[in-house]
Short mmCIF file of N, CA and C in Angstrom, two decimals:
data_model
loop_
_atom_site.label_atom_id
_atom_site.label_comp_id
_atom_site.label_asym_id
_atom_site.label_seq_id
_atom_site.Cartn_x
_atom_site.Cartn_y
_atom_site.Cartn_z
N MET A 299 13.99 71.00 -63.88
CA MET A 299 13.42 71.11 -65.21
C MET A 299 13.58 72.55 -65.67
N SER A 300 14.02 72.75 -66.86
CA SER A 300 14.26 74.11 -67.36
C SER A 300 13.00 74.66 -68.01
N ALA A 301 12.95 75.98 -68.10
CA ALA A 301 11.82 76.65 -68.74
C ALA A 301 11.93 76.49 -70.25
N PRO A 302 10.79 76.54 -70.95
CA PRO A 302 10.84 76.42 -72.42
C PRO A 302 11.62 77.57 -73.02
N SER A 303 12.34 77.30 -74.09
CA SER A 303 13.13 78.33 -74.75
C SER A 303 12.21 79.34 -75.43
N ASP A 304 12.76 80.53 -75.69
CA ASP A 304 11.99 81.57 -76.37
C ASP A 304 11.56 81.12 -77.76
N ALA A 305 12.40 80.35 -78.42
CA ALA A 305 12.07 79.86 -79.76
C ALA A 305 10.86 78.93 -79.71
N ARG A 306 10.83 78.06 -78.69
CA ARG A 306 9.69 77.14 -78.55
C ARG A 306 8.43 77.91 -78.21
N LYS A 307 8.53 78.93 -77.36
CA LYS A 307 7.36 79.73 -77.00
C LYS A 307 6.80 80.44 -78.22
N SER A 308 7.67 81.06 -79.02
CA SER A 308 7.19 81.79 -80.18
C SER A 308 6.61 80.84 -81.23
N ALA A 309 7.17 79.65 -81.35
CA ALA A 309 6.63 78.66 -82.28
C ALA A 309 5.24 78.21 -81.84
N ALA A 310 5.06 78.02 -80.54
CA ALA A 310 3.76 77.62 -80.03
C ALA A 310 2.73 78.72 -80.23
N ASN A 311 3.12 79.97 -80.00
CA ASN A 311 2.20 81.09 -80.21
C ASN A 311 1.86 81.27 -81.68
N ALA A 312 2.80 81.00 -82.56
CA ALA A 312 2.56 81.13 -83.99
C ALA A 312 1.53 80.11 -84.46
N MET A 313 1.52 78.95 -83.82
CA MET A 313 0.57 77.90 -84.19
C MET A 313 -0.79 78.13 -83.53
N GLY A 314 -0.92 79.17 -82.69
CA GLY A 314 -2.21 79.46 -82.09
C GLY A 314 -2.50 78.64 -80.84
N THR A 315 -1.50 78.01 -80.30
CA THR A 315 -1.73 77.24 -79.09
C THR A 315 -1.17 77.98 -77.90
N GLN A 316 -1.78 77.75 -76.76
CA GLN A 316 -1.30 78.36 -75.53
C GLN A 316 -0.78 77.26 -74.62
N GLN A 317 0.11 77.64 -73.73
CA GLN A 317 0.63 76.68 -72.77
C GLN A 317 -0.49 76.28 -71.83
N ARG A 318 -0.61 75.00 -71.57
CA ARG A 318 -1.64 74.50 -70.67
C ARG A 318 -0.99 74.08 -69.37
N ILE A 319 -1.62 74.44 -68.28
CA ILE A 319 -1.12 74.10 -66.95
C ILE A 319 -2.20 73.32 -66.22
N LYS A 320 -1.80 72.27 -65.56
CA LYS A 320 -2.71 71.47 -64.76
C LYS A 320 -2.34 71.67 -63.29
N ALA A 321 -3.31 72.11 -62.51
CA ALA A 321 -3.07 72.34 -61.08
C ALA A 321 -3.98 71.41 -60.27
N ILE A 322 -3.41 70.78 -59.29
CA ILE A 322 -4.17 69.88 -58.42
C ILE A 322 -4.03 70.39 -56.99
N VAL A 323 -5.16 70.59 -56.34
CA VAL A 323 -5.18 71.04 -54.95
C VAL A 323 -5.59 69.84 -54.10
N ARG A 324 -4.74 69.49 -53.16
CA ARG A 324 -4.99 68.31 -52.32
C ARG A 324 -5.16 68.70 -50.87
N LYS A 325 -5.61 67.74 -50.09
CA LYS A 325 -5.73 67.87 -48.63
C LYS A 325 -6.72 68.95 -48.21
N LEU A 326 -7.81 69.10 -48.98
CA LEU A 326 -8.85 70.03 -48.59
C LEU A 326 -9.74 69.37 -47.54
N PRO A 327 -10.37 70.15 -46.68
CA PRO A 327 -11.27 69.56 -45.68
C PRO A 327 -12.43 68.85 -46.38
N PRO A 328 -12.83 67.69 -45.89
CA PRO A 328 -13.91 66.96 -46.54
C PRO A 328 -15.27 67.66 -46.46
N ASN A 329 -15.42 68.60 -45.54
CA ASN A 329 -16.70 69.29 -45.41
C ASN A 329 -16.72 70.63 -46.16
N LEU A 330 -15.71 70.90 -46.99
CA LEU A 330 -15.66 72.14 -47.77
C LEU A 330 -16.59 72.02 -48.97
N PRO A 331 -17.63 72.88 -49.03
CA PRO A 331 -18.54 72.82 -50.18
C PRO A 331 -17.85 73.30 -51.46
N GLU A 332 -18.25 72.71 -52.57
CA GLU A 332 -17.65 73.04 -53.86
C GLU A 332 -17.82 74.53 -54.18
N GLU A 333 -18.97 75.09 -53.94
CA GLU A 333 -19.23 76.49 -54.25
C GLU A 333 -18.28 77.42 -53.50
N ILE A 334 -18.01 77.15 -52.25
CA ILE A 334 -17.10 77.98 -51.46
C ILE A 334 -15.67 77.85 -51.98
N PHE A 335 -15.27 76.64 -52.35
CA PHE A 335 -13.93 76.45 -52.90
C PHE A 335 -13.74 77.27 -54.17
N TRP A 336 -14.69 77.20 -55.11
CA TRP A 336 -14.54 77.92 -56.37
C TRP A 336 -14.58 79.43 -56.15
N ARG A 337 -15.41 79.91 -55.21
CA ARG A 337 -15.45 81.34 -54.91
C ARG A 337 -14.12 81.82 -54.34
N SER A 338 -13.46 80.98 -53.54
CA SER A 338 -12.20 81.39 -52.91
C SER A 338 -11.05 81.49 -53.91
N CYS A 339 -11.16 80.83 -55.04
CA CYS A 339 -10.06 80.88 -56.02
C CYS A 339 -10.52 81.45 -57.36
N GLU A 340 -11.63 82.21 -57.37
CA GLU A 340 -12.13 82.72 -58.65
C GLU A 340 -11.23 83.78 -59.27
N LEU A 341 -10.34 84.37 -58.51
CA LEU A 341 -9.38 85.32 -59.08
C LEU A 341 -8.46 84.61 -60.08
N TRP A 342 -8.12 83.36 -59.80
CA TRP A 342 -7.20 82.59 -60.66
C TRP A 342 -7.92 81.59 -61.55
N VAL A 343 -9.06 81.10 -61.12
CA VAL A 343 -9.80 80.08 -61.87
C VAL A 343 -11.16 80.67 -62.24
N ASN A 344 -11.28 81.09 -63.49
CA ASN A 344 -12.54 81.64 -63.98
C ASN A 344 -12.68 81.31 -65.46
N ASP A 345 -13.75 81.78 -66.07
CA ASP A 345 -14.02 81.45 -67.48
C ASP A 345 -12.94 82.00 -68.43
N ASN A 346 -12.24 83.03 -68.02
CA ASN A 346 -11.19 83.61 -68.88
C ASN A 346 -9.86 82.89 -68.73
N THR A 347 -9.67 82.14 -67.66
CA THR A 347 -8.36 81.54 -67.41
C THR A 347 -8.32 80.02 -67.59
N VAL A 348 -9.45 79.36 -67.56
CA VAL A 348 -9.45 77.90 -67.68
C VAL A 348 -10.51 77.45 -68.68
N ARG A 349 -10.28 76.28 -69.24
CA ARG A 349 -11.28 75.66 -70.12
C ARG A 349 -12.19 74.72 -69.35
N THR A 350 -11.58 73.88 -68.55
CA THR A 350 -12.35 72.91 -67.78
C THR A 350 -11.84 72.89 -66.34
N LYS A 351 -12.72 72.51 -65.43
CA LYS A 351 -12.34 72.37 -64.03
C LYS A 351 -13.19 71.28 -63.40
N TRP A 352 -12.62 70.64 -62.40
CA TRP A 352 -13.30 69.56 -61.70
C TRP A 352 -13.16 69.77 -60.21
N PHE A 353 -14.12 69.28 -59.47
CA PHE A 353 -14.06 69.30 -58.01
C PHE A 353 -14.39 67.90 -57.52
N ARG A 354 -13.56 67.38 -56.66
CA ARG A 354 -13.81 66.07 -56.07
C ARG A 354 -13.80 66.24 -54.57
N LYS A 355 -14.89 65.88 -53.94
CA LYS A 355 -15.03 66.05 -52.50
C LYS A 355 -13.96 65.24 -51.78
N GLY A 356 -13.38 65.82 -50.73
CA GLY A 356 -12.34 65.15 -49.95
C GLY A 356 -12.88 63.98 -49.14
N ASP A 357 -12.01 63.07 -48.77
CA ASP A 357 -12.37 61.91 -47.97
C ASP A 357 -11.81 62.07 -46.56
N LEU A 358 -12.53 61.51 -45.61
CA LEU A 358 -11.98 61.42 -44.26
C LEU A 358 -11.05 60.23 -44.22
N LYS A 359 -9.84 60.45 -43.77
CA LYS A 359 -8.86 59.36 -43.69
C LYS A 359 -8.69 58.97 -42.23
N GLY A 360 -8.27 57.76 -42.03
CA GLY A 360 -7.98 57.30 -40.68
C GLY A 360 -9.16 56.57 -40.07
N PRO A 361 -8.95 56.00 -38.90
CA PRO A 361 -10.02 55.23 -38.27
C PRO A 361 -11.12 56.15 -37.75
N SER A 362 -12.34 55.72 -37.93
CA SER A 362 -13.45 56.49 -37.38
C SER A 362 -13.70 56.02 -35.95
N VAL A 363 -13.96 56.96 -35.09
CA VAL A 363 -14.17 56.64 -33.68
C VAL A 363 -15.65 56.68 -33.40
N THR A 364 -16.16 55.58 -32.89
CA THR A 364 -17.56 55.50 -32.47
C THR A 364 -17.60 55.12 -31.01
N VAL A 365 -18.73 55.32 -30.38
CA VAL A 365 -18.87 54.98 -28.96
C VAL A 365 -18.64 53.50 -28.74
N SER A 366 -19.10 52.67 -29.66
CA SER A 366 -18.93 51.23 -29.49
C SER A 366 -17.48 50.80 -29.64
N SER A 367 -16.65 51.62 -30.28
CA SER A 367 -15.25 51.23 -30.47
C SER A 367 -14.39 51.64 -29.28
N LEU A 368 -14.92 52.40 -28.35
CA LEU A 368 -14.16 52.82 -27.17
C LEU A 368 -14.36 51.81 -26.05
N SER A 369 -13.32 51.53 -25.31
CA SER A 369 -13.46 50.65 -24.15
C SER A 369 -13.95 51.48 -22.96
N LEU A 370 -14.36 50.81 -21.92
CA LEU A 370 -14.87 51.51 -20.75
C LEU A 370 -13.81 52.39 -20.10
N SER A 371 -12.55 52.01 -20.18
CA SER A 371 -11.50 52.81 -19.57
C SER A 371 -11.27 54.10 -20.33
N GLN A 372 -11.66 54.17 -21.59
CA GLN A 372 -11.49 55.38 -22.37
C GLN A 372 -12.66 56.33 -22.20
N LEU A 373 -13.80 55.82 -21.71
CA LEU A 373 -14.97 56.68 -21.53
C LEU A 373 -14.78 57.44 -20.29
#
């Protein structure tokens, strides 16, 4: 994908609009608190750089292991 041309950039600036970027961060640990995540990226994500932001807690994937799911040979 090519970068926007200078003519398109200047036209967008003339209309008072700024380029919007959507960033998605995946594969975060499920036990990472939202406050710690936002503090770790506040240099790039703050009130001056973004309009809106969302945080969705991560999920544990894969089979959960419980004592009842283990056979005697695995204990």
